[in-house]
Rosetta silent file (secondary structure, phi, psi, omega in degrees, C-alpha in Angstrom):
SEQUENCE: MKPTFVLLLTLTALGLATLGCGGSGAADAEKPAPGAPAATKAEAPPLPADVRDVASVAKPAGQTPEGAAAPAPVSGLGGLVVANGELVSPVRSELAVKNPGRVASVSVDAGDRVHRGQTLLTLESDYLALDLKRAEAEVARAQAAAGEAERDFKRKAELLAKESVSQAAYDRSRSAHEAALAAVLSAEAARDLTRQKLADVVLVSPITGVVAERRTDVGERLGDNSVAFVVAQTSPIKVRFRLPERYLATLREGQAVRATVDPYPGEVFTGKVTQIGGVVDPATRTVLVETTLPNTGGRLSPGLFARVEIDLK
SCORE:     score description
SCORE:     0.000 S_00000001
   1 L     0.000  145.657 -176.945  -96.644   66.874  -12.479 S_00000001
   2 L   -78.132  149.101 -178.814  -95.218   65.031  -15.393 S_00000001
   3 H   -62.792  -33.035 -177.472  -94.479   61.281  -15.051 S_00000001
   4 H   -66.218  -39.929 -178.928  -90.840   61.690  -16.133 S_00000001
   5 H   -66.967  -40.047  178.680  -90.028   64.129  -13.328 S_00000001
   6 H   -62.558  -39.485  179.767  -91.613   61.856  -10.689 S_00000001
   7 H   -64.171  -39.532  178.955  -89.480   58.908  -11.899 S_00000001
   8 H   -65.225  -40.635  178.572  -86.251   60.906  -11.558 S_00000001
   9 H   -64.189  -38.301 -179.792  -87.063   61.911   -7.973 S_00000001
  10 H   -65.734  -44.338  178.914  -87.727   58.289   -7.018 S_00000001
  11 H   -63.853  -37.662  179.538  -84.400   57.072   -8.459 S_00000001
  12 H   -65.176  -41.646  179.319  -82.497   59.858   -6.646 S_00000001
  13 H   -64.724  -41.484  178.482  -84.002   58.910   -3.290 S_00000001
  14 H   -62.792  -38.808  179.447  -83.127   55.268   -3.747 S_00000001
  15 H   -64.316  -41.414  179.440  -79.464   56.146   -4.552 S_00000001
  16 H   -64.998  -38.126  178.896  -79.073   58.234   -1.404 S_00000001
  17 H   -64.798  -37.396  179.130  -80.445   55.406    0.738 S_00000001
  18 H   -66.474  -41.448  179.046  -77.957   52.976   -0.766 S_00000001
  19 H   -65.152  -34.847 -179.958  -74.966   55.301   -0.051 S_00000001
  20 H   -68.470  -27.592 -178.552  -76.021   55.670    3.557 S_00000001
  21 L  -107.107   11.974 -173.950  -75.954   51.928    4.171 S_00000001
  22 H   -63.381  -40.542 -175.532  -72.897   51.082    1.994 S_00000001
  23 H   -62.193  -48.199 -177.448  -70.402   50.434    4.886 S_00000001
  24 H   -71.945  -28.753  179.062  -72.477   47.786    6.658 S_00000001
  25 H   -67.684  -40.043  179.861  -73.514   46.160    3.426 S_00000001
  26 H   -66.394  -38.395  179.424  -69.901   45.580    2.340 S_00000001
  27 H   -68.117  -40.139  179.646  -69.059   44.077    5.709 S_00000001
  28 H   -66.137  -29.262 -179.254  -72.145   41.872    5.617 S_00000001
  29 H   -66.811  -30.958 -178.970  -71.182   40.726    2.149 S_00000001
  30 H   -77.333  -23.645 -178.224  -67.849   39.341    3.527 S_00000001
  31 L   -75.470  142.335  177.335  -69.575   37.375    6.316 S_00000001
  32 L   -72.530  151.576  179.323  -70.709   33.839    5.451 S_00000001
  33 L   -67.252  151.356  179.027  -74.385   33.140    5.348 S_00000001
  34 L   -56.753  131.397  178.445  -75.870   31.402    8.423 S_00000001
  35 L    87.444   -9.737 -178.902  -75.237   27.641    8.230 S_00000001
  36 L   -87.759  146.236  178.725  -72.628   28.001    5.413 S_00000001
  37 L   -66.649  147.158 -179.261  -69.031   26.623    5.955 S_00000001
  38 L   -68.639  140.874 -179.088  -66.314   29.165    6.713 S_00000001
  39 L   -73.428  136.789  178.873  -64.171   30.146    3.741 S_00000001
  40 L   -81.358  149.417 -179.206  -60.542   28.899    3.891 S_00000001
  41 L   -76.466  133.093 -179.528  -57.645   31.306    3.666 S_00000001
  42 L   -68.407  131.005 -179.752  -55.858   31.155    0.295 S_00000001
  43 L   -84.162  142.712  178.510  -52.268   29.814    0.585 S_00000001
  44 L   -73.495  147.665  178.635  -49.379   31.735   -0.939 S_00000001
  45 L   -65.609  147.493 -179.497  -47.477   29.957   -3.764 S_00000001
  46 L   -63.049  149.772  179.582  -44.143   28.295   -2.733 S_00000001
  47 L   -72.020  150.047  174.539  -40.943   30.310   -3.115 S_00000001
  48 L   -62.140  156.848 -177.031  -38.543   29.484   -5.981 S_00000001
  49 H   -60.950  -38.123 -177.120  -35.596   27.248   -5.087 S_00000001
  50 H   -74.355  -13.227  179.614  -32.996   30.009   -5.577 S_00000001
  51 H  -101.812  -22.072 -174.162  -34.858   32.323   -3.160 S_00000001
  52 H   -60.807  -40.683 -179.347  -35.765   29.699   -0.527 S_00000001
  53 H   -64.654  -38.008  179.224  -32.229   29.579    0.977 S_00000001
  54 H   -66.064  -40.296  179.693  -32.129   33.357    1.326 S_00000001
  55 H   -65.077  -35.533 -179.072  -35.518   33.357    3.059 S_00000001
  56 H   -68.470  -34.285  178.178  -34.361   30.691    5.517 S_00000001
  57 H   -66.230  -33.475 -177.702  -31.341   32.787    6.511 S_00000001
  58 H   -74.953  -14.493  179.901  -33.619   35.737    7.229 S_00000001
  59 L   -72.619  157.346  176.991  -35.697   33.671    9.688 S_00000001
  60 L   -63.064  159.893 -179.353  -34.906   33.859   13.423 S_00000001
  61 L   -62.633  141.852  178.892  -32.450   31.356   14.864 S_00000001
  62 L    93.847   -6.789  178.194  -33.913   27.929   15.547 S_00000001
  63 L  -108.445  148.903  177.376  -36.408   28.053   12.666 S_00000001
  64 L  -119.020  157.265  178.702  -36.123   26.232    9.327 S_00000001
  65 L   -58.668  148.213  178.723  -37.826   27.024    6.019 S_00000001
  66 L   -59.984  131.599  178.561  -41.316   25.616    5.613 S_00000001
  67 L    85.530   -3.537 -179.467  -41.196   22.132    4.138 S_00000001
  68 L  -105.936  139.876 -179.251  -37.418   21.709    4.830 S_00000001
  69 L   -83.554  147.151  178.082  -36.061   19.173    7.339 S_00000001
  70 L   -68.819  141.868 -178.455  -33.685   20.262   10.066 S_00000001
  71 L   -63.345  142.478 -179.803  -30.055   19.176    9.442 S_00000001
  72 L   -72.630  144.830  179.685  -28.968   15.972   11.209 S_00000001
  73 L   -67.191  145.102 -179.735  -26.410   16.428   14.011 S_00000001
  74 L   -96.107  126.303 -179.994  -22.797   15.558   13.126 S_00000001
  75 L   -87.088  113.531 -178.237  -21.077   13.078   15.451 S_00000001
  76 L   -75.958  -33.303 -176.194  -17.533   14.239   16.031 S_00000001
  77 L  -136.412  150.662  174.503  -16.358   11.171   17.964 S_00000001
  78 L    79.247  168.997  178.019  -17.365    7.533   18.304 S_00000001
  79 L    87.902 -178.461 -179.636  -19.655    5.344   16.275 S_00000001
  80 E   -81.159  127.729 -179.014  -19.230    3.568   12.982 S_00000001
  81 E  -117.705  133.146 -179.996  -16.961    5.380   10.533 S_00000001
  82 E  -113.477  136.160 -179.336  -16.805    4.555    6.837 S_00000001
  83 E  -143.748  164.187  176.004  -13.838    5.492    4.646 S_00000001
  84 E  -104.917  136.817 -178.317  -12.345    4.733    1.253 S_00000001
  85 E  -139.312 -175.515 -179.256   -8.932    3.108    1.044 S_00000001
  86 E  -138.131  140.597  176.922   -6.481    1.314   -1.217 S_00000001
  87 E   -81.740  131.079 -179.176   -4.746   -2.043   -0.945 S_00000001
  88 E  -132.578  155.468  179.176   -0.967   -1.756   -0.991 S_00000001
  89 L   -83.296  133.719  177.393    1.882   -4.224   -0.767 S_00000001
  90 L   -65.632  -32.672 -178.491    3.899   -4.178    2.496 S_00000001
  91 L  -133.318  131.893  176.949    7.088   -5.043    0.568 S_00000001
  92 E  -130.565  107.546 -172.314    7.934   -4.223   -3.039 S_00000001
  93 E  -104.816  129.789  171.460   11.326   -5.607   -4.125 S_00000001
  94 E   -96.610  113.001 -171.248   13.261   -4.626   -7.232 S_00000001
  95 E   -99.298  130.538  177.459   15.416   -7.660   -7.985 S_00000001
  96 E  -131.050  154.186  178.746   18.735   -7.474   -9.802 S_00000001
  97 L   -72.170  151.450 -178.823   21.441  -10.072  -10.437 S_00000001
  98 L   -76.349  -31.092 -178.802   24.512   -9.980   -8.194 S_00000001
  99 L  -130.403  146.191  178.959   26.990  -10.357  -11.053 S_00000001
 100 L   -60.271  150.319  178.511   26.797   -9.264  -14.702 S_00000001
 101 E   176.909  171.460  179.599   25.834  -11.916  -17.178 S_00000001
 102 E   -98.749  137.392 -176.588   23.674  -12.966  -20.098 S_00000001
 103 E   -71.650  124.228  177.518   20.188  -14.351  -19.422 S_00000001
 104 E   -93.719  -36.502 -179.522   19.968  -18.052  -20.275 S_00000001
 105 E  -157.208  150.629  176.923   16.349  -18.697  -19.205 S_00000001
 106 E  -121.070  128.708 -171.897   13.398  -16.933  -17.588 S_00000001
 107 L   -99.800  -17.865 -176.640   11.114  -18.988  -15.353 S_00000001
 108 L  -134.140  166.765  178.730    8.259  -16.559  -14.521 S_00000001
 109 L  -132.004  169.836  179.177    6.275  -13.796  -16.156 S_00000001
 110 L   -60.617  135.451 -178.894    4.451  -10.681  -14.963 S_00000001
 111 L    94.391  -12.992  179.488    1.397  -11.556  -12.896 S_00000001
 112 L   -73.922  144.133  173.498    2.700  -14.954  -11.749 S_00000001
 113 E   -88.140  134.780 -177.190    2.538  -15.798   -8.063 S_00000001
 114 E  -129.203  155.935  175.627    5.875  -16.850   -6.602 S_00000001
 115 L  -112.208  165.655 -177.617    7.053  -18.164   -3.248 S_00000001
 116 L   -63.219  130.958  179.938   10.209  -17.381   -1.352 S_00000001
 117 L    89.690   -1.431 -179.513   13.252  -19.102   -2.854 S_00000001
 118 L   -76.343  142.066 -179.917   11.609  -19.787   -6.221 S_00000001
 119 E   -71.903  130.050  177.774   13.822  -19.431   -9.326 S_00000001
 120 E  -101.970  -43.746  177.028   13.016  -16.387  -11.460 S_00000001
 121 E  -154.286  165.294  178.388   15.821  -16.521  -14.053 S_00000001
 122 E  -133.508  133.113  176.962   19.165  -18.163  -14.755 S_00000001
 123 E   -89.079  161.751  174.434   22.261  -16.598  -16.306 S_00000001
 124 L   -64.493  138.584 -173.174   24.710  -18.368  -18.615 S_00000001
 125 L  -132.817   16.023 -176.923   27.305  -20.206  -16.519 S_00000001
 126 H   -60.383  -48.267 -177.136   29.656  -22.046  -18.917 S_00000001
 127 H   -69.852  -34.308  177.993   32.706  -19.912  -18.157 S_00000001
 128 H   -67.129  -34.652  176.717   32.027  -19.905  -14.436 S_00000001
 129 H   -64.105  -39.755  176.796   31.931  -23.705  -14.437 S_00000001
 130 H   -67.459  -39.144  177.362   35.385  -23.760  -16.045 S_00000001
 131 H   -62.123  -36.096  179.207   36.653  -21.199  -13.532 S_00000001
 132 H   -66.170  -41.760  177.745   35.447  -23.441  -10.722 S_00000001
 133 H   -61.235  -41.316  178.666   37.376  -26.426  -12.086 S_00000001
 134 H   -65.957  -40.365  179.602   40.539  -24.332  -12.263 S_00000001
 135 H   -64.902  -39.508  177.979   40.023  -23.045   -8.740 S_00000001
 136 H   -65.443  -36.230  176.752   39.585  -26.561   -7.412 S_00000001
 137 H   -65.586  -38.277  177.997   42.823  -27.599   -9.119 S_00000001
 138 H   -64.298  -36.822  177.511   44.632  -24.693   -7.479 S_00000001
 139 H   -64.873  -43.213  179.819   43.368  -25.841   -4.109 S_00000001
 140 H   -62.922  -41.087  179.512   44.667  -29.356   -4.730 S_00000001
 141 H   -66.582  -41.853  179.695   48.100  -28.059   -5.736 S_00000001
 142 H   -65.487  -37.100  178.420   48.314  -25.768   -2.731 S_00000001
 143 H   -66.757  -38.217  177.160   47.360  -28.605   -0.406 S_00000001
 144 H   -64.280  -43.511  178.509   50.080  -30.844   -1.905 S_00000001
 145 H   -64.681  -37.261  179.047   52.683  -28.142   -1.449 S_00000001
 146 H   -67.265  -36.266  177.353   51.543  -27.577    2.093 S_00000001
 147 H   -64.762  -42.956  178.113   51.891  -31.287    2.835 S_00000001
 148 H   -64.178  -41.826  179.400   55.452  -31.352    1.555 S_00000001
 149 H   -65.088  -35.292  179.368   56.323  -28.227    3.546 S_00000001
 150 H   -67.032  -41.804  179.363   54.856  -29.789    6.697 S_00000001
 151 H   -65.191  -40.028  179.180   56.945  -32.971    6.343 S_00000001
 152 H   -65.986  -39.526  179.919   60.102  -30.959    5.777 S_00000001
 153 H   -64.442  -38.808  178.897   59.380  -28.812    8.799 S_00000001
 154 H   -65.262  -39.524  178.794   58.907  -31.902   10.994 S_00000001
 155 H   -64.767  -42.158  179.945   62.260  -33.344    9.811 S_00000001
 156 H   -65.038  -34.455  178.651   64.016  -30.088   10.519 S_00000001
 157 H   -65.784  -40.795  178.645   62.512  -30.022   13.978 S_00000001
 158 H   -66.347  -42.721  179.949   63.833  -33.531   14.725 S_00000001
 159 H   -66.372  -36.509  178.976   67.317  -32.688   13.402 S_00000001
 160 H   -64.733  -34.316  178.102   67.406  -29.486   15.390 S_00000001
 161 H   -65.852  -30.612  178.513   66.719  -31.498   18.527 S_00000001
 162 L   -91.950    1.871 -177.454   69.780  -33.651   17.726 S_00000001
 163 L    60.420   33.230  178.516   71.778  -30.555   16.793 S_00000001
 164 L   -96.864   -3.539  179.679   72.170  -32.012   13.311 S_00000001
 165 L  -141.146  149.950 -178.690   70.794  -28.898   11.560 S_00000001
 166 L   -75.110  162.563  177.861   71.322  -25.228   12.088 S_00000001
 167 H   -66.053  -33.362 -179.620   68.748  -22.913   13.585 S_00000001
 168 H   -65.638  -42.515  178.123   68.590  -20.950   10.331 S_00000001
 169 H   -63.985  -37.869  177.562   67.640  -24.030    8.328 S_00000001
 170 H   -64.446  -43.372 -179.149   64.929  -24.824   10.851 S_00000001
 171 H   -64.495  -40.092  177.868   63.553  -21.268   10.644 S_00000001
 172 H   -63.688  -39.894  179.039   63.471  -21.395    6.827 S_00000001
 173 H   -65.734  -39.432  178.451   61.559  -24.663    6.905 S_00000001
 174 H   -65.877  -41.406  178.750   59.059  -23.288    9.368 S_00000001
 175 H   -63.974  -40.237  178.926   58.457  -20.177    7.222 S_00000001
 176 H   -64.452  -38.241  178.137   57.956  -22.303    4.121 S_00000001
 177 H   -64.131  -44.067  179.148   55.421  -24.417    5.958 S_00000001
 178 H   -64.381  -39.459  178.316   53.456  -21.358    7.098 S_00000001
 179 H   -65.907  -36.595  178.714   53.508  -19.902    3.556 S_00000001
 180 H   -65.962  -39.813  177.923   52.199  -23.184    2.163 S_00000001
 181 H   -65.148  -38.735  177.636   49.320  -23.173    4.626 S_00000001
 182 H   -65.215  -37.645  178.252   48.483  -19.561    3.647 S_00000001
 183 H   -64.389  -35.050  176.803   48.525  -20.559   -0.026 S_00000001
 184 H   -63.929  -45.192  179.395   45.982  -23.274    0.732 S_00000001
 185 H   -61.272  -41.242  178.861   43.682  -20.759    2.409 S_00000001
 186 H   -64.081  -43.273  179.310   44.003  -18.392   -0.559 S_00000001
 187 H   -65.485  -38.550  178.546   43.213  -21.128   -3.065 S_00000001
 188 H   -66.942  -36.725  177.936   40.223  -22.265   -1.053 S_00000001
 189 H   -65.740  -41.033  177.594   38.895  -18.684   -0.878 S_00000001
 190 H   -64.140  -38.364  177.737   39.216  -18.345   -4.662 S_00000001
 191 H   -65.311  -43.903 -179.270   37.389  -21.632   -5.100 S_00000001
 192 H   -65.337  -36.411  177.830   34.576  -20.591   -2.734 S_00000001
 193 H   -64.197  -42.513  178.649   34.214  -17.252   -4.527 S_00000001
 194 H   -65.810  -38.053  175.879   33.845  -19.012   -7.862 S_00000001
 195 H   -61.653  -41.053 -179.785   31.300  -21.371   -6.354 S_00000001
 196 H   -66.457  -40.195  177.078   29.284  -18.411   -5.048 S_00000001
 197 H   -62.550  -37.718  178.606   29.361  -16.713   -8.447 S_00000001
 198 H   -67.411  -36.107  176.819   28.141  -19.931   -9.996 S_00000001
 199 H   -70.765  -31.271 -176.997   25.298  -20.111   -7.486 S_00000001
 200 L   -75.977   -5.705  176.460   24.389  -16.460   -8.108 S_00000001
 201 L   -68.633  -14.917  177.081   23.591  -17.102  -11.768 S_00000001
 202 E   -99.975  117.691  177.721   20.195  -18.219  -10.426 S_00000001
 203 E   -93.823  122.887 -177.999   18.021  -15.280   -9.323 S_00000001
 204 E  -115.863  159.483  179.525   15.449  -16.308   -6.702 S_00000001
 205 L   -81.287  130.535  179.229   12.562  -14.457   -5.098 S_00000001
 206 L   -82.357  -10.743 -177.272   13.284  -13.226   -1.550 S_00000001
 207 L  -137.926  166.411  172.665    9.572  -13.018   -0.656 S_00000001
 208 L   -94.481  125.891 -177.479    6.256  -14.692   -1.357 S_00000001
 209 E  -178.340 -143.482 -178.445    4.078  -12.561   -3.593 S_00000001
 210 E  -130.538  145.972  178.580    3.302  -11.725   -7.187 S_00000001
 211 E   -76.795  107.264 -178.779    5.541  -10.620  -10.068 S_00000001
 212 E   -78.236  -36.602 -179.262    4.505   -7.006  -10.608 S_00000001
 213 E  -143.365  144.830  170.667    6.961   -6.316  -13.462 S_00000001
 214 E  -122.083  121.476 -172.332    9.257   -8.318  -15.750 S_00000001
 215 L  -118.072   18.060 -178.325   12.019   -6.225  -17.310 S_00000001
 216 L  -144.866  169.079  178.582   14.261   -8.763  -19.029 S_00000001
 217 L  -149.641  170.202 -177.894   14.243  -11.563  -21.591 S_00000001
 218 L   -62.279  135.469  178.839   16.407  -14.438  -22.766 S_00000001
 219 L    92.854  -13.316 -179.567   19.694  -13.308  -24.324 S_00000001
 220 L   -78.142  140.179  177.264   19.769   -9.904  -22.665 S_00000001
 221 E   -91.950  126.473 -178.554   22.936   -8.951  -20.823 S_00000001
 222 E  -105.030  137.251  176.640   22.302   -7.682  -17.317 S_00000001
 223 L   -93.870 -172.612 -178.306   24.641   -5.376  -15.432 S_00000001
 224 L   -63.775  -34.790 -175.911   25.185   -4.904  -11.724 S_00000001
 225 L  -108.070   17.683 -179.000   22.277   -2.442  -11.384 S_00000001
 226 L   -82.477  117.482  178.279   19.910   -3.931  -13.951 S_00000001
 227 E   -80.655  120.755 -178.255   16.492   -4.619  -12.382 S_00000001
 228 E   -93.217  -38.481 -178.367   15.130   -7.841  -13.837 S_00000001
 229 E  -141.777  155.604  168.730   11.885   -8.229  -11.844 S_00000001
 230 E  -121.324  119.065 -177.792    9.691   -6.348   -9.399 S_00000001
 231 E  -114.339  129.876 -179.484    8.004   -8.635   -6.864 S_00000001
 232 E  -111.680  131.272  177.628    5.263   -7.368   -4.529 S_00000001
 233 E   -73.159  137.042 -178.240    4.320   -9.136   -1.318 S_00000001
 234 L  -121.451   -8.506 -179.603    0.597   -9.954   -1.093 S_00000001
 235 L  -139.546  110.548   -2.329    0.265  -11.957    2.123 S_00000001
 236 L   -74.807  171.807 -179.816   -0.351  -10.213    4.378 S_00000001
 237 E  -126.550  151.744 -176.746   -1.558   -7.132    2.536 S_00000001
 238 E  -104.290  150.454  170.828   -2.163   -3.610    3.805 S_00000001
 239 E  -118.646  124.666  178.200   -5.125   -1.245    3.483 S_00000001
 240 E  -111.036  131.951  177.086   -4.361    2.469    3.712 S_00000001
 241 E  -149.349  166.870 -177.335   -7.098    5.038    4.303 S_00000001
 242 E  -119.552  143.179  177.537   -7.495    8.488    5.813 S_00000001
 243 E  -125.960  149.318  177.573   -9.764    9.704    8.614 S_00000001
 244 E   -58.874  152.167 -174.753  -10.548   13.270    9.741 S_00000001
 245 H   -62.036  -21.823 -177.843   -8.349   14.574   12.527 S_00000001
 246 H   -67.878  -14.684  179.972  -11.262   14.643   15.002 S_00000001
 247 H   -90.089    1.021 -177.403  -11.085   10.836   15.275 S_00000001
 248 L   -60.403  -33.985 -176.131   -7.505   10.817   16.596 S_00000001
 249 L   -67.899  -24.814 -176.605   -8.687   10.652   20.203 S_00000001
 250 L  -109.238   -3.341  177.649  -10.545    7.359   19.659 S_00000001
 251 L   -78.236  135.506  178.382   -8.202    5.662   17.171 S_00000001
 252 L  -144.005  147.382  173.786   -6.126    2.825   18.634 S_00000001
 253 L   -67.680  139.533 -178.442   -3.882    0.114   17.248 S_00000001
 254 L    96.935   -7.155  178.062   -5.588   -3.265   17.276 S_00000001
 255 L   -67.032  142.599 -178.158   -9.096   -1.960   16.532 S_00000001
 256 E   -71.181  139.651 -179.796  -11.135   -4.242   14.275 S_00000001
 257 E  -131.015  137.549  175.824  -11.558   -3.151   10.657 S_00000001
 258 E  -115.699  133.558 -177.335  -13.896   -4.556    8.000 S_00000001
 259 E  -130.058  143.750  174.601  -13.111   -4.079    4.320 S_00000001
 260 E  -128.916  148.374  179.425  -14.996   -4.891    1.106 S_00000001
 261 E  -130.398  154.492 -176.175  -13.764   -4.820   -2.487 S_00000001
 262 L   -63.346  -37.427 -178.441  -15.626   -4.782   -5.788 S_00000001
 263 L   -62.526  -21.886 -178.482  -14.272   -8.112   -7.162 S_00000001
 264 L  -127.770   72.391 -177.154  -15.908   -9.982   -4.237 S_00000001
 265 L   -62.875  138.066  178.460  -19.264   -8.262   -3.558 S_00000001
 266 L    84.718  -10.216 -179.822  -20.866   -9.170   -0.262 S_00000001
 267 L   -98.264  134.127 -176.758  -17.668  -10.683    1.181 S_00000001
 268 L  -109.870  130.195  176.555  -16.085   -8.973    4.168 S_00000001
 269 E  -106.990  127.679 -174.969  -12.346   -9.124    4.903 S_00000001
 270 E  -107.799  147.734  177.414  -11.403   -8.428    8.504 S_00000001
 271 E  -157.743 -167.812 -179.391   -8.194   -7.091    9.954 S_00000001
 272 E  -134.362  151.295  177.338   -6.804   -4.821   12.658 S_00000001
 273 E   -66.115  125.025 -178.794   -5.331   -1.336   12.756 S_00000001
 274 E  -108.717  -23.014 -177.833   -1.546   -1.700   12.689 S_00000001
 275 E  -154.131  138.466  176.907   -0.364    1.891   12.334 S_00000001
 276 E  -121.219  123.093 -178.197   -1.745    5.384   12.927 S_00000001
 277 L   -60.058  140.706 -179.745    0.024    8.282   11.269 S_00000001
 278 L   -92.600    0.237 -178.138    1.584   10.777   13.619 S_00000001
 279 L  -124.297  132.009  176.486    1.257   13.734   11.236 S_00000001
 280 L   -89.734  130.136  178.877   -1.983   15.421   10.158 S_00000001
 281 E   -67.614  117.302 -177.222   -2.093   16.474    6.517 S_00000001
 282 L   -66.798  -21.519 -179.077   -2.476   20.274    6.630 S_00000001
 283 L   -79.289  -41.155 -176.014   -4.256   20.322    3.259 S_00000001
 284 L  -107.264   -9.421 -176.808   -6.976   17.765    4.042 S_00000001
 285 L    56.550   41.996  179.437   -6.884   17.767    7.869 S_00000001
 286 E  -126.312  163.628  178.962   -6.765   13.977    7.820 S_00000001
 287 E  -123.576  143.722 -177.735   -4.501   11.306    9.303 S_00000001
 288 E   -83.582  134.760  179.198   -3.249    8.152    7.569 S_00000001
 289 E  -126.366  138.003  178.548   -4.331    4.781    9.023 S_00000001
 290 E  -119.042  141.018  178.005   -2.994    1.345    8.015 S_00000001
 291 E  -130.519  142.754  178.580   -4.667   -2.033    8.453 S_00000001
 292 E  -105.992  129.093  175.772   -3.259   -5.492    7.773 S_00000001
 293 E  -110.014  141.293 -176.936   -5.420   -8.189    6.158 S_00000001
 294 L   -59.991  -52.564  178.924   -4.289  -11.867    6.209 S_00000001
 295 L    52.889   45.116 -179.038   -4.986  -12.614    2.484 S_00000001
 296 L   -65.034  -31.265  179.427   -3.828  -16.210    2.865 S_00000001
 297 L   -80.137   -9.933  178.893   -5.580  -17.191   -0.356 S_00000001
 298 L    71.550   20.683 -178.259   -3.883  -14.421   -2.296 S_00000001
 299 L   -79.405  -27.414  179.739   -7.151  -13.163   -3.779 S_00000001
 300 L   -84.040  135.207 -176.417   -6.584   -9.535   -2.819 S_00000001
 301 L  -118.332  144.767  176.169   -4.229   -7.638   -5.115 S_00000001
 302 L   -58.191  141.723 -179.967   -2.314   -4.384   -4.547 S_00000001
 303 L    98.008  -12.592  179.971   -4.036   -1.371   -6.081 S_00000001
 304 L   -68.397  145.014  173.535   -7.613   -2.508   -5.414 S_00000001
 305 E   -80.774  137.001 -177.546  -10.086    0.090   -4.111 S_00000001
 306 E  -131.190  144.927  172.280  -11.541   -0.832   -0.704 S_00000001
 307 E  -103.790  123.859 -170.706  -14.444    0.395    1.441 S_00000001
 308 E  -113.764  137.591  173.850  -13.448    0.364    5.076 S_00000001
 309 E  -123.808  133.129  178.746  -15.610    0.333    8.205 S_00000001
 310 E  -138.873  132.367 -179.311  -14.189    0.891   11.680 S_00000001
 311 E   -94.531  115.863 -176.540  -16.109    1.114   14.957 S_00000001
 312 L  -103.295   26.872  177.789  -14.693    3.879   17.128 S_00000001
 313 L   -66.757    0.000    0.000  -16.918    3.381   20.167 S_00000001
């Protein structure tokens, strides 16, 4: 037999033997060698961010996506509540002069702090001073006439007792006396009115606060409805903020409130709840809450942004 033919038969036999043992060989190839460490399972790559939320929804209830923390429980009532608010003035007065006149002097400017009864401006009063002198003279004349009428009435009364004067003359004297007394009252009222007008040329602040606006200057003529100043009360001062409607059950007047503002970092201003709104805003589902702060030093100004903390335990 030729050597080439023998070689082909040998190779064919070896191939058949390999096919017969192929299944167990593949399985043995996957098993680790004795004494070798077990192979770790390959981890799948993380899901993209835009797909991760969808995958979490598809999971059974009570499970969260791998690597994501479970959401913290929301406390509906009680505990410390933080809100944003605004400082507002309890009283904002638009001040106008009582009688028309021309401004003679202005004593304050916008931003100045004023106290109750402080002069803000003064109107020209030359003509009113002359009117007062005339009114006082009218009072003096009316009083003199009343004195003369009183003496005449007393004489007529004495003569009537002696039947030396008629009843008609007595009645005329009595009427003249009463008219003279009425004239005195009228003159005194005119004098007092002129005095009041003269006093009203000085516009004073009715409250303690700060001048929010100045709308006049020297030489300007002010009418009955001309607003010269706007004064805002600053002590005490209010903080207004809103809380979700779920806190209505635990909100009470008198609860302690702590507020901080940016101009005074680290400083806490304390006050108490003074008013709780009775209407819930249908758009935001919140209720308005007001707090009063003492502000004796006047450092807090209306319009400031405030961070408010209130304990609703």
